[in-house]
Every structure is written in structure tokens, then in C-alpha cells.
């Protein structure tokens, strides 16, 4: 053991302190106005996000999981329908498919980008397929040109899971502004995080935007007039006020994440590990990732995790069990799934601390600890 300062996965307090005056004033203003539900900050934040992402509509909701659920409901996806997605993601992606009674179809990932393999996606399409949910995992945008072309050819909807990719862009378009609808999360540790739960839906489709608003507001177009069974899924006014203070800094935050990732890659380049890409392959859009996580692969993953922990350094396994092997989902997958790449990545992946305020000395300590094991 060591008495060295602990290095966390993220340091939310540091980020708060840099904006403390602005955030405290914004929160105090909400408290004094007491318009806690659907207040002016929610509306303003929605237009600011729409403008930032270059998309026509942005609709706040309670969290990223609800965003995915509402998107599938608004697209009328339900029992008997199949939705293709990646097995290498957080459970919420597949939960949304299960909530609407549809069948998740897991397609294997590209072992280098960790994202849905677009070619395999096309092979998994059946007459029941209605939608594809690409997840821009760890902040690296998927090959959206290939996914859009598959979806157009087969007349499928594309629901982007942008929970880990806020602010990233592919060829001049931001993730969440490419598919039919984008689903965003403002969970505290996400690239743009609030101080509780929060989410957002983005779309260029007027009709879909209207449906999403109605579904998130108890299915009402007019107060106490309910046309469909909806949900109580709103972005909180207090969270919107906090997010409005952070949004102007998101490009700086993402830039700094990229710098940390670049430093990791340089310092770890000589080791026998598979480092994450600092840029998507040109053939897959060449996007620059926003490094929600810095995740590498090693056969000595567990040994490394222990060595880091001995030095008070946090690390995490995102994700240890691919979704096609999760008990909660296997019964919903009549035909099973073969995803050898996802299984292999899940056994070897390790995510290192990364956050915009991470000091350079921390990066050095993490790398030296890894080198001591593998060097
Ligand atoms: C965080 C996350 C979600 C869910 O977002 P919440 O706001 O926590 O509900 C969905 N998909 C992915 C890939 C995530 O990382």
C-alpha cells in the first residue's frame, strides 16, 4: 500500500469549483423564481443544445435511459419488431428495447473501435427489423455513413445512443444530429454532466419532435387532454440551469480529454497492449473521439487493475459481460447471438482515469504503474 493521493476515475468536485460562482448564482436564481417544473432554463437549454448540435429540435427528458425509451415509443416500435444494437454497451441501450416489448438483436463489434460493425449489421436484418441503435461507445463516433446507408437501403430508423459522445462530430455533423433521433444523458460523470439525472432527445423531424414532447408530458397536447399513455419524463429546471453554465465549456472539456488520452497513448505506446484510437479509421469517417473513457486491452487486465489499486489509482472494467450474455436479456433473444469480438474485448478491457481537470502528474503516475507491471 501507499500513502499517495488517490486518483479517481473522474473528479466532479474539481469541475464544480472552476464554475462555482456561475453555478451557485444560477441555482440561487431558480430557487428565488420557484418555477421548478418546465421553467425558463429548460426551454433555453433546449434551444442552446439544438444550436450547438446543429439540429432542429432538442427535447429535455429525465435521463438518457428515458430518452432511448421515448425514442422507440415515438417511432411506434413494439412487440414483434427487432432492433439491432451492440452488445458492448451499458444495459440501458437494451433495456429501452425491452421496455417497448421489441426484440434486441445483438451484432458484433469492430474489435479496434469497439463500435457496432456496420457490415455485420446489414447481415442481421430480417423482415422484422425496424431500427438500429448505434452507440458511440466511449465517445468514439460510429461509422455513421455506413450505418445510414444500410438504414436507408432497408428503410430502418436510426436511434443514436449519444450518452457517451456529447460534442463529438463526424465529418462536420455532431453525433445526435445524424440519425432519426439522438439520445443524450447528462448523468454527472458524462462529458456534459449535471448534478443529478438529466437527458435529452434531438431530431430534425418536426412530427417526431412533437410526438416526443407529448410522450414525455403524460401524453398530453393540452393540459388534462391525454391522447396517448405517456410518461412523466422531464428535464429538471435546476439541472437545466446548471447545464447552461457548463455547455459553453464542453468543447474545452472534450479537448482536454483528448489531450489526456493523447498523453496516455504516447507514454504507453511501447507496451504490449491495444490502445484506443485517437481518430476513427478514415474508412469509417475519421472522427475525433471525445474520450468519455480511455479504454485499452490487455491479457493482464486483472493484474493491472490490482497494481493500480495498490497505488490508490482507480480503474474500471467497462463492460465485463456483453449484453448478449446478460441473464436479463438472454430470454428475449430467441435465436441467441454470436459476438466473439465483444466477448474477447470484455475479458481484456480496462478503463483508466480521464477527466478534463486531470493533472499531468496523475497521468504520469498511472502510466508508471502500468509500465512497472508490463515493462
Ligand atoms: C449512461 C448511459 C445511458 C443511460 O443514461 P442515464 O442518463 O444514466 O439513464 C445509456 N447508454 C449509454 C451507452 C450510457 O453510457
mmCIF file of C-alpha atoms and ligand atoms in Angstrom:
data_model
loop_
_atom_site.group_PDB
_atom_site.id
_atom_site.type_symbol
_atom_site.label_atom_id
_atom_site.label_comp_id
_atom_site.label_asym_id
_atom_site.label_seq_id
_atom_site.Cartn_x
_atom_site.Cartn_y
_atom_site.Cartn_z
ATOM 1 C CA UNK A 1 0.000 0.000 0.000
ATOM 2 C CA UNK A 2 0.981 3.616 -0.437
ATOM 3 C CA UNK A 3 0.023 6.926 1.084
ATOM 4 C CA UNK A 4 -0.035 8.660 -2.308
ATOM 5 C CA UNK A 5 -3.059 10.844 -3.134
ATOM 6 C CA UNK A 6 -5.854 8.718 -4.572
ATOM 7 C CA UNK A 7 -6.520 9.193 -8.294
ATOM 8 C CA UNK A 8 -10.256 8.890 -9.036
ATOM 9 C CA UNK A 9 -11.889 7.909 -12.375
ATOM 10 C CA UNK A 10 -13.423 11.424 -12.505
ATOM 11 C CA UNK A 11 -13.264 14.432 -10.214
ATOM 12 C CA UNK A 12 -16.639 16.138 -10.315
ATOM 13 C CA UNK A 13 -15.776 18.466 -7.472
ATOM 14 C CA UNK A 14 -12.845 19.996 -9.378
ATOM 15 C CA UNK A 15 -15.132 20.870 -12.289
ATOM 16 C CA UNK A 16 -17.728 22.384 -9.981
ATOM 17 C CA UNK A 17 -15.103 24.558 -8.270
ATOM 18 C CA UNK A 18 -13.948 26.063 -11.580
ATOM 19 C CA UNK A 19 -17.534 27.275 -12.237
ATOM 20 C CA UNK A 20 -18.710 27.655 -8.647
ATOM 21 C CA UNK A 21 -19.739 31.315 -8.821
ATOM 22 C CA UNK A 22 -21.767 30.887 -12.034
ATOM 23 C CA UNK A 23 -23.409 27.653 -10.915
ATOM 24 C CA UNK A 24 -24.257 28.896 -7.432
ATOM 25 C CA UNK A 25 -25.828 32.034 -8.908
ATOM 26 C CA UNK A 26 -27.838 30.004 -11.443
ATOM 27 C CA UNK A 27 -29.147 27.675 -8.718
ATOM 28 C CA UNK A 28 -29.991 30.597 -6.422
ATOM 29 C CA UNK A 29 -31.922 32.194 -9.264
ATOM 30 C CA UNK A 30 -34.017 29.035 -9.759
ATOM 31 C CA UNK A 31 -34.713 28.920 -6.010
ATOM 32 C CA UNK A 32 -35.848 32.522 -5.928
ATOM 33 C CA UNK A 33 -38.106 32.164 -9.004
ATOM 34 C CA UNK A 34 -39.546 28.808 -7.793
ATOM 35 C CA UNK A 35 -40.593 27.724 -11.274
ATOM 36 C CA UNK A 36 -39.241 24.241 -10.671
ATOM 37 C CA UNK A 37 -41.017 22.299 -13.439
ATOM 38 C CA UNK A 38 -40.566 23.271 -17.109
ATOM 39 C CA UNK A 39 -39.178 26.651 -16.199
ATOM 40 C CA UNK A 40 -37.298 29.090 -18.427
ATOM 41 C CA UNK A 41 -33.940 27.311 -18.075
ATOM 42 C CA UNK A 42 -35.297 24.098 -19.605
ATOM 43 C CA UNK A 43 -36.572 25.940 -22.693
ATOM 44 C CA UNK A 44 -33.372 27.965 -23.037
ATOM 45 C CA UNK A 45 -31.125 24.937 -22.569
ATOM 46 C CA UNK A 46 -33.119 23.057 -25.218
ATOM 47 C CA UNK A 47 -32.527 25.802 -27.781
ATOM 48 C CA UNK A 48 -28.877 26.162 -26.796
ATOM 49 C CA UNK A 49 -28.294 22.413 -27.278
ATOM 50 C CA UNK A 50 -30.187 22.453 -30.587
ATOM 51 C CA UNK A 51 -27.983 25.274 -31.791
ATOM 52 C CA UNK A 52 -24.775 23.665 -30.506
ATOM 53 C CA UNK A 53 -25.535 20.310 -32.147
ATOM 54 C CA UNK A 54 -26.900 21.875 -35.328
ATOM 55 C CA UNK A 55 -30.253 20.132 -35.028
ATOM 56 C CA UNK A 56 -33.792 21.480 -35.350
ATOM 57 C CA UNK A 57 -35.329 20.158 -32.119
ATOM 58 C CA UNK A 58 -33.956 19.345 -28.675
ATOM 59 C CA UNK A 59 -36.386 17.986 -26.073
ATOM 60 C CA UNK A 60 -35.369 17.577 -22.444
ATOM 61 C CA UNK A 61 -36.263 14.402 -20.554
ATOM 62 C CA UNK A 62 -35.476 12.821 -17.197
ATOM 63 C CA UNK A 63 -32.388 10.756 -18.142
ATOM 64 C CA UNK A 64 -30.617 9.013 -21.006
ATOM 65 C CA UNK A 65 -32.470 5.728 -20.493
ATOM 66 C CA UNK A 66 -35.808 7.539 -20.852
ATOM 67 C CA UNK A 67 -34.505 9.264 -23.992
ATOM 68 C CA UNK A 68 -33.927 5.852 -25.619
ATOM 69 C CA UNK A 69 -37.271 4.524 -24.399
ATOM 70 C CA UNK A 70 -39.195 7.607 -25.599
ATOM 71 C CA UNK A 71 -37.433 7.462 -28.982
ATOM 72 C CA UNK A 72 -38.524 3.866 -29.588
ATOM 73 C CA UNK A 73 -42.086 4.617 -28.418
ATOM 74 C CA UNK A 74 -42.299 7.666 -30.691
ATOM 75 C CA UNK A 75 -41.179 5.507 -33.626
ATOM 76 C CA UNK A 76 -44.006 3.045 -32.779
ATOM 77 C CA UNK A 77 -41.599 0.165 -32.243
ATOM 78 C CA UNK A 78 -43.129 -2.657 -30.208
ATOM 79 C CA UNK A 79 -43.758 -6.400 -29.877
ATOM 80 C CA UNK A 80 -42.672 -8.415 -32.913
ATOM 81 C CA UNK A 81 -40.202 -5.753 -34.016
ATOM 82 C CA UNK A 82 -36.456 -6.323 -33.973
ATOM 83 C CA UNK A 83 -33.954 -3.634 -33.048
ATOM 84 C CA UNK A 84 -30.280 -4.127 -33.875
ATOM 85 C CA UNK A 85 -27.687 -2.877 -31.437
ATOM 86 C CA UNK A 86 -24.262 -3.571 -29.983
ATOM 87 C CA UNK A 87 -23.657 -5.989 -27.102
ATOM 88 C CA UNK A 88 -20.762 -3.828 -25.887
ATOM 89 C CA UNK A 89 -22.642 -1.011 -24.154
ATOM 90 C CA UNK A 90 -24.350 -0.123 -20.901
ATOM 91 C CA UNK A 91 -27.527 -2.131 -20.206
ATOM 92 C CA UNK A 92 -29.762 0.944 -20.722
ATOM 93 C CA UNK A 93 -29.457 0.665 -24.510
ATOM 94 C CA UNK A 94 -31.087 -2.770 -24.466
ATOM 95 C CA UNK A 95 -33.474 -2.006 -21.601
ATOM 96 C CA UNK A 96 -35.175 0.564 -23.804
ATOM 97 C CA UNK A 97 -35.746 -2.121 -26.463
ATOM 98 C CA UNK A 98 -37.197 -4.440 -23.810
ATOM 99 C CA UNK A 99 -39.440 -1.682 -22.358
ATOM 100 C CA UNK A 100 -41.329 -1.366 -25.653
ATOM 101 C CA UNK A 101 -41.594 -5.176 -25.978
ATOM 102 C CA UNK A 102 -39.335 -5.379 -29.038
ATOM 103 C CA UNK A 103 -36.578 -7.963 -29.564
ATOM 104 C CA UNK A 104 -32.950 -6.900 -29.200
ATOM 105 C CA UNK A 105 -30.676 -8.301 -31.900
ATOM 106 C CA UNK A 106 -27.020 -8.065 -30.931
ATOM 107 C CA UNK A 107 -24.472 -7.647 -33.685
ATOM 108 C CA UNK A 108 -20.748 -7.973 -33.010
ATOM 109 C CA UNK A 109 -18.385 -5.038 -32.703
ATOM 110 C CA UNK A 110 -15.283 -3.982 -34.587
ATOM 111 C CA UNK A 111 -12.506 -5.070 -32.146
ATOM 112 C CA UNK A 112 -10.492 -1.890 -32.783
ATOM 113 C CA UNK A 113 -13.182 0.814 -32.461
ATOM 114 C CA UNK A 114 -15.381 -1.253 -30.053
ATOM 115 C CA UNK A 115 -18.356 0.043 -32.095
ATOM 116 C CA UNK A 116 -21.097 -1.816 -33.980
ATOM 117 C CA UNK A 117 -19.732 -3.439 -37.150
ATOM 118 C CA UNK A 118 -21.737 -1.879 -39.996
ATOM 119 C CA UNK A 119 -21.194 -4.788 -42.425
ATOM 120 C CA UNK A 120 -22.411 -7.364 -39.897
ATOM 121 C CA UNK A 121 -25.370 -5.107 -39.146
ATOM 122 C CA UNK A 122 -26.648 -5.462 -42.694
ATOM 123 C CA UNK A 123 -26.411 -9.279 -42.469
ATOM 124 C CA UNK A 124 -28.560 -9.292 -39.314
ATOM 125 C CA UNK A 125 -31.514 -7.543 -40.957
ATOM 126 C CA UNK A 126 -34.743 -9.567 -41.242
ATOM 127 C CA UNK A 127 -38.243 -8.572 -42.393
ATOM 128 C CA UNK A 128 -38.985 -7.715 -38.729
ATOM 129 C CA UNK A 129 -36.080 -5.288 -38.282
ATOM 130 C CA UNK A 130 -37.306 -1.745 -37.652
ATOM 131 C CA UNK A 131 -34.364 0.165 -36.216
ATOM 132 C CA UNK A 132 -30.644 0.266 -35.468
ATOM 133 C CA UNK A 133 -29.248 1.771 -32.271
ATOM 134 C CA UNK A 134 -25.589 2.646 -32.840
ATOM 135 C CA UNK A 135 -23.844 3.544 -29.576
ATOM 136 C CA UNK A 136 -20.871 5.907 -29.861
ATOM 137 C CA UNK A 137 -19.083 3.955 -27.174
ATOM 138 C CA UNK A 138 -16.504 5.723 -25.006
ATOM 139 C CA UNK A 139 -17.027 8.839 -27.156
ATOM 140 C CA UNK A 140 -15.749 7.429 -30.472
ATOM 141 C CA UNK A 141 -18.393 8.071 -33.147
ATOM 142 C CA UNK A 142 -19.654 5.034 -35.077
ATOM 143 C CA UNK A 143 -19.273 4.707 -38.829
ATOM 144 C CA UNK A 144 -22.437 6.740 -39.430
ATOM 145 C CA UNK A 145 -22.048 6.911 -43.231
ATOM 146 C CA UNK A 146 -22.182 3.115 -43.427
ATOM 147 C CA UNK A 147 -24.979 2.824 -40.854
ATOM 148 C CA UNK A 148 -27.090 5.496 -42.559
ATOM 149 C CA UNK A 149 -26.654 3.820 -45.921
ATOM 150 C CA UNK A 150 -27.699 0.412 -44.544
ATOM 151 C CA UNK A 151 -30.716 2.001 -42.850
ATOM 152 C CA UNK A 152 -31.774 3.900 -45.975
ATOM 153 C CA UNK A 153 -31.439 0.813 -48.139
ATOM 154 C CA UNK A 154 -33.617 -1.257 -45.775
ATOM 155 C CA UNK A 155 -35.909 1.542 -44.624
ATOM 156 C CA UNK A 156 -34.926 1.389 -40.947
ATOM 157 C CA UNK A 157 -34.830 4.062 -38.259
ATOM 158 C CA UNK A 158 -31.524 5.059 -36.697
ATOM 159 C CA UNK A 159 -31.597 5.966 -32.995
ATOM 160 C CA UNK A 160 -28.190 7.224 -31.896
ATOM 161 C CA UNK A 161 -27.158 6.481 -28.305
ATOM 162 C CA UNK A 162 -25.028 9.575 -27.619
ATOM 163 C CA UNK A 163 -24.845 9.098 -23.837
ATOM 164 C CA UNK A 164 -21.038 8.936 -24.058
ATOM 165 C CA UNK A 165 -20.408 11.165 -27.062
ATOM 166 C CA UNK A 166 -21.799 14.642 -26.351
ATOM 167 C CA UNK A 167 -19.975 17.144 -28.553
ATOM 168 C CA UNK A 168 -18.214 14.685 -30.879
ATOM 169 C CA UNK A 169 -18.562 15.140 -34.592
ATOM 170 C CA UNK A 170 -18.309 13.007 -37.707
ATOM 171 C CA UNK A 171 -17.389 14.883 -40.875
ATOM 172 C CA UNK A 172 -18.843 18.183 -39.644
ATOM 173 C CA UNK A 173 -22.022 16.728 -38.115
ATOM 174 C CA UNK A 174 -22.407 16.282 -34.393
ATOM 175 C CA UNK A 175 -23.474 12.892 -33.077
ATOM 176 C CA UNK A 176 -27.177 13.105 -32.268
ATOM 177 C CA UNK A 177 -27.826 15.176 -35.402
ATOM 178 C CA UNK A 178 -27.214 12.350 -37.913
ATOM 179 C CA UNK A 179 -29.765 9.568 -37.288
ATOM 180 C CA UNK A 180 -33.549 9.991 -36.986
ATOM 181 C CA UNK A 181 -33.162 10.780 -33.308
ATOM 182 C CA UNK A 182 -30.279 11.285 -30.872
ATOM 183 C CA UNK A 183 -30.453 10.245 -27.199
ATOM 184 C CA UNK A 184 -28.279 12.091 -24.690
ATOM 185 C CA UNK A 185 -27.534 11.653 -20.989
ATOM 186 C CA UNK A 186 -26.396 14.294 -18.518
ATOM 187 C CA UNK A 187 -25.616 11.798 -15.733
ATOM 188 C CA UNK A 188 -22.980 13.524 -13.539
ATOM 189 C CA UNK A 189 -19.965 11.640 -14.926
ATOM 190 C CA UNK A 190 -20.866 12.012 -18.638
ATOM 191 C CA UNK A 191 -18.927 14.501 -20.795
ATOM 192 C CA UNK A 192 -21.635 17.094 -20.131
ATOM 193 C CA UNK A 193 -22.927 16.193 -16.686
ATOM 194 C CA UNK A 194 -25.434 17.780 -14.328
ATOM 195 C CA UNK A 195 -25.790 17.293 -10.550
ATOM 196 C CA UNK A 196 -28.381 14.535 -10.688
ATOM 197 C CA UNK A 197 -30.153 12.853 -13.609
ATOM 198 C CA UNK A 198 -30.941 14.516 -16.922
ATOM 199 C CA UNK A 199 -31.427 13.606 -20.572
ATOM 200 C CA UNK A 200 -32.295 14.969 -23.985
ATOM 201 C CA UNK A 201 -33.652 13.930 -27.363
ATOM 202 C CA UNK A 202 -32.590 15.590 -30.603
ATOM 203 C CA UNK A 203 -34.151 15.331 -34.061
ATOM 204 C CA UNK A 204 -34.602 17.210 -37.319
ATOM 205 C CA UNK A 205 -38.051 15.667 -37.802
ATOM 206 C CA UNK A 206 -40.906 18.045 -36.775
ATOM 207 C CA UNK A 207 -43.517 15.323 -36.395
ATOM 208 C CA UNK A 208 -41.229 13.130 -34.311
ATOM 209 C CA UNK A 209 -40.277 16.089 -32.093
ATOM 210 C CA UNK A 210 -43.935 16.754 -31.384
ATOM 211 C CA UNK A 211 -44.566 13.084 -30.553
ATOM 212 C CA UNK A 212 -41.572 13.020 -28.202
ATOM 213 C CA UNK A 213 -42.822 16.124 -26.364
ATOM 214 C CA UNK A 214 -46.286 14.648 -25.949
ATOM 215 C CA UNK A 215 -44.990 11.258 -24.738
ATOM 216 C CA UNK A 216 -42.698 12.849 -22.156
ATOM 217 C CA UNK A 217 -45.519 15.002 -20.809
ATOM 218 C CA UNK A 218 -48.090 12.355 -19.802
ATOM 219 C CA UNK A 219 -49.326 12.026 -23.378
ATOM 220 C CA UNK A 220 -50.959 15.435 -23.364
ATOM 221 C CA UNK A 221 -51.005 18.036 -26.109
ATOM 222 C CA UNK A 222 -53.017 20.371 -23.906
ATOM 223 C CA UNK A 223 -53.160 20.252 -20.100
ATOM 224 C CA UNK A 224 -55.544 17.489 -18.927
ATOM 225 C CA UNK A 225 -56.236 16.331 -22.511
ATOM 226 C CA UNK A 226 -54.471 12.982 -22.977
ATOM 227 C CA UNK A 227 -54.307 11.394 -26.409
ATOM 228 C CA UNK A 228 -51.882 8.557 -25.602
ATOM 229 C CA UNK A 229 -50.440 6.973 -22.456
ATOM 230 C CA UNK A 230 -47.211 8.828 -21.876
ATOM 231 C CA UNK A 231 -44.693 9.273 -19.089
ATOM 232 C CA UNK A 232 -43.527 11.794 -16.555
ATOM 233 C CA UNK A 233 -40.097 12.385 -18.071
ATOM 234 C CA UNK A 234 -38.886 15.957 -17.784
ATOM 235 C CA UNK A 235 -35.523 17.627 -17.524
ATOM 236 C CA UNK A 236 -35.411 19.292 -14.127
ATOM 237 C CA UNK A 237 -35.244 23.108 -14.072
ATOM 238 C CA UNK A 238 -32.405 23.082 -11.536
ATOM 239 C CA UNK A 239 -30.378 20.669 -13.683
ATOM 240 C CA UNK A 240 -31.067 22.744 -16.800
ATOM 241 C CA UNK A 241 -29.780 25.856 -15.005
ATOM 242 C CA UNK A 242 -26.557 24.011 -14.087
ATOM 243 C CA UNK A 243 -26.148 22.543 -17.572
ATOM 244 C CA UNK A 244 -26.494 26.001 -19.158
ATOM 245 C CA UNK A 245 -23.435 27.098 -17.183
ATOM 246 C CA UNK A 246 -21.439 24.078 -18.362
ATOM 247 C CA UNK A 247 -22.489 23.902 -22.043
ATOM 248 C CA UNK A 248 -20.260 26.827 -23.168
ATOM 249 C CA UNK A 249 -17.246 24.875 -21.853
ATOM 250 C CA UNK A 250 -17.981 21.490 -23.434
ATOM 251 C CA UNK A 251 -15.536 21.920 -26.332
ATOM 252 C CA UNK A 252 -12.751 22.797 -23.867
ATOM 253 C CA UNK A 253 -13.650 19.819 -21.694
ATOM 254 C CA UNK A 254 -13.595 17.456 -24.668
ATOM 255 C CA UNK A 255 -10.364 18.986 -25.955
ATOM 256 C CA UNK A 256 -8.699 18.386 -22.611
ATOM 257 C CA UNK A 257 -9.966 14.777 -22.533
ATOM 258 C CA UNK A 258 -8.322 14.279 -25.927
ATOM 259 C CA UNK A 259 -5.065 15.724 -24.561
ATOM 260 C CA UNK A 260 -5.117 13.317 -21.622
ATOM 261 C CA UNK A 261 -5.809 10.415 -23.993
ATOM 262 C CA UNK A 262 -3.002 11.520 -26.312
ATOM 263 C CA UNK A 263 -0.580 11.648 -23.379
ATOM 264 C CA UNK A 264 -1.630 8.151 -22.273
ATOM 265 C CA UNK A 265 -1.107 6.815 -25.807
ATOM 266 C CA UNK A 266 2.368 8.353 -26.059
ATOM 267 C CA UNK A 267 3.504 7.123 -22.677
ATOM 268 C CA UNK A 268 2.090 3.608 -23.098
ATOM 269 C CA UNK A 269 2.944 3.132 -26.785
ATOM 270 C CA UNK A 270 5.869 0.734 -26.227
ATOM 271 C CA UNK A 271 3.834 -1.760 -24.215
ATOM 272 C CA UNK A 272 2.139 -4.931 -25.380
ATOM 273 C CA UNK A 273 -1.419 -3.577 -25.094
ATOM 274 C CA UNK A 274 -4.071 -2.457 -27.597
ATOM 275 C CA UNK A 275 -4.563 1.289 -27.155
ATOM 276 C CA UNK A 276 -7.790 3.071 -28.115
ATOM 277 C CA UNK A 277 -7.846 5.062 -31.366
ATOM 278 C CA UNK A 278 -7.137 8.808 -31.244
ATOM 279 C CA UNK A 279 -9.034 9.080 -34.536
ATOM 280 C CA UNK A 280 -11.559 6.746 -36.164
ATOM 281 C CA UNK A 281 -10.215 4.952 -39.282
ATOM 282 C CA UNK A 282 -10.566 7.151 -42.415
ATOM 283 C CA UNK A 283 -12.666 4.378 -43.988
ATOM 284 C CA UNK A 284 -15.100 4.782 -41.046
ATOM 285 C CA UNK A 285 -15.443 8.546 -41.065
ATOM 286 C CA UNK A 286 -12.140 9.598 -39.429
ATOM 287 C CA UNK A 287 -13.932 11.178 -36.443
ATOM 288 C CA UNK A 288 -12.027 12.532 -33.439
ATOM 289 C CA UNK A 289 -13.335 10.927 -30.238
ATOM 290 C CA UNK A 290 -14.356 12.845 -27.105
ATOM 291 C CA UNK A 291 -12.940 10.186 -24.741
ATOM 292 C CA UNK A 292 -15.738 9.620 -22.302
ATOM 293 C CA UNK A 293 -13.497 6.706 -21.298
ATOM 294 C CA UNK A 294 -9.918 5.769 -22.111
ATOM 295 C CA UNK A 295 -10.151 2.011 -22.572
ATOM 296 C CA UNK A 296 -7.317 -0.294 -23.623
ATOM 297 C CA UNK A 297 -6.991 -4.066 -23.954
ATOM 298 C CA UNK A 298 -4.511 -6.320 -22.165
ATOM 299 C CA UNK A 299 -4.341 -10.029 -21.366
ATOM 300 C CA UNK A 300 -3.061 -8.937 -17.940
ATOM 301 C CA UNK A 301 -6.109 -6.758 -17.239
ATOM 302 C CA UNK A 302 -6.822 -8.099 -13.733
ATOM 303 C CA UNK A 303 -3.185 -7.897 -12.662
ATOM 304 C CA UNK A 304 -3.015 -4.285 -13.888
ATOM 305 C CA UNK A 305 -6.214 -3.361 -12.096
ATOM 306 C CA UNK A 306 -4.772 -4.720 -8.834
ATOM 307 C CA UNK A 307 -1.448 -2.909 -9.302
ATOM 308 C CA UNK A 308 -3.278 0.387 -9.911
ATOM 309 C CA UNK A 309 -5.485 -0.170 -6.892
ATOM 310 C CA UNK A 310 -2.382 -0.822 -4.738
ATOM 311 C CA UNK A 311 -1.188 2.657 -5.778
ATOM 312 C CA UNK A 312 -4.580 4.226 -4.886
ATOM 313 C CA UNK A 313 -5.407 4.629 -8.585
ATOM 314 C CA UNK A 314 -8.956 3.919 -9.717
ATOM 315 C CA UNK A 315 -9.673 1.911 -12.871
ATOM 316 C CA UNK A 316 -12.834 0.251 -14.154
ATOM 317 C CA UNK A 317 -13.984 -2.608 -16.347
ATOM 318 C CA UNK A 318 -16.494 -1.174 -18.837
ATOM 319 C CA UNK A 319 -18.035 -3.693 -19.521
ATOM 320 C CA UNK A 320 -17.289 -7.123 -18.036
ATOM 321 C CA UNK A 321 -20.270 -9.004 -19.535
ATOM 322 C CA UNK A 322 -21.539 -8.244 -23.052
ATOM 323 C CA UNK A 323 -25.302 -7.768 -23.220
ATOM 324 C CA UNK A 324 -25.989 -10.914 -25.268
ATOM 325 C CA UNK A 325 -24.723 -12.868 -22.234
ATOM 326 C CA UNK A 326 -26.749 -10.998 -19.602
ATOM 327 C CA UNK A 327 -29.368 -13.155 -17.900
ATOM 328 C CA UNK A 328 -31.958 -10.359 -18.069
ATOM 329 C CA UNK A 329 -31.713 -10.361 -21.861
ATOM 330 C CA UNK A 330 -30.997 -13.923 -22.982
ATOM 331 C CA UNK A 331 -34.647 -14.974 -22.681
ATOM 332 C CA UNK A 332 -35.648 -12.140 -25.021
ATOM 333 C CA UNK A 333 -33.282 -13.319 -27.740
ATOM 334 C CA UNK A 334 -34.944 -16.298 -29.404
ATOM 335 C CA UNK A 335 -32.057 -17.025 -31.759
ATOM 336 C CA UNK A 336 -29.110 -16.180 -29.454
ATOM 337 C CA UNK A 337 -26.183 -14.174 -30.776
ATOM 338 C CA UNK A 338 -22.610 -14.795 -31.791
ATOM 339 C CA UNK A 339 -20.372 -11.896 -30.807
ATOM 340 C CA UNK A 340 -16.823 -13.249 -30.363
ATOM 341 C CA UNK A 341 -15.162 -9.815 -30.588
ATOM 342 C CA UNK A 342 -17.378 -8.345 -27.875
ATOM 343 C CA UNK A 343 -16.643 -11.362 -25.658
ATOM 344 C CA UNK A 344 -12.907 -11.067 -26.169
ATOM 345 C CA UNK A 345 -12.889 -7.287 -25.544
ATOM 346 C CA UNK A 346 -14.979 -7.719 -22.373
ATOM 347 C CA UNK A 347 -12.333 -10.088 -20.975
ATOM 348 C CA UNK A 348 -9.403 -7.749 -21.655
ATOM 349 C CA UNK A 349 -10.694 -4.157 -21.346
ATOM 350 C CA UNK A 350 -9.630 -1.700 -18.681
ATOM 351 C CA UNK A 351 -10.610 1.968 -18.427
ATOM 352 C CA UNK A 352 -8.217 4.470 -16.841
ATOM 353 C CA UNK A 353 -9.000 7.729 -15.028
ATOM 354 C CA UNK A 354 -9.803 10.517 -17.502
ATOM 355 C CA UNK A 355 -11.430 13.895 -16.908
ATOM 356 C CA UNK A 356 -10.786 17.428 -18.158
ATOM 357 C CA UNK A 357 -9.168 18.635 -14.917
ATOM 358 C CA UNK A 358 -6.818 15.653 -14.602
ATOM 359 C CA UNK A 359 -3.320 16.899 -13.640
ATOM 360 C CA UNK A 360 -0.314 15.780 -15.726
ATOM 361 C CA UNK A 361 1.358 14.239 -12.649
ATOM 362 C CA UNK A 362 -1.622 11.904 -12.308
ATOM 363 C CA UNK A 363 -1.197 10.770 -15.913
ATOM 364 C CA UNK A 364 2.465 10.013 -15.180
ATOM 365 C CA UNK A 365 1.658 8.037 -12.042
ATOM 366 C CA UNK A 366 -0.939 5.932 -13.861
ATOM 367 C CA UNK A 367 1.478 5.197 -16.730
ATOM 368 C CA UNK A 368 4.408 4.403 -14.462
ATOM 369 C CA UNK A 369 2.305 1.926 -12.523
ATOM 370 C CA UNK A 370 1.262 0.178 -15.744
ATOM 371 C CA UNK A 371 4.840 0.159 -17.029
ATOM 372 C CA UNK A 372 6.055 -1.397 -13.781
ATOM 373 C CA UNK A 373 3.792 -4.378 -14.468
ATOM 374 C CA UNK A 374 4.281 -4.713 -18.236
ATOM 375 C CA UNK A 375 7.634 -3.001 -18.851
HETATM 376 C C1 LIG B 1 -25.174 6.386 -19.299
HETATM 377 C C2 LIG B 1 -25.658 5.650 -20.473
HETATM 378 C C3 LIG B 1 -27.028 5.509 -20.762
HETATM 379 C C4 LIG B 1 -28.108 5.900 -19.791
HETATM 380 O O1 LIG B 1 -28.096 7.206 -19.374
HETATM 381 P P1 LIG B 1 -28.783 7.573 -17.959
HETATM 382 O O2 LIG B 1 -28.868 9.057 -18.004
HETATM 383 O O3 LIG B 1 -27.872 7.073 -16.890
HETATM 384 O O4 LIG B 1 -30.124 6.941 -17.907
HETATM 385 C C5 LIG B 1 -27.404 4.911 -21.946
HETATM 386 N N1 LIG B 1 -26.485 4.436 -22.810
HETATM 387 C C6 LIG B 1 -25.156 4.522 -22.558
HETATM 388 C C7 LIG B 1 -24.203 3.988 -23.576
HETATM 389 C C8 LIG B 1 -24.700 5.113 -21.382
HETATM 390 O O5 LIG B 1 -23.382 5.190 -21.148
#
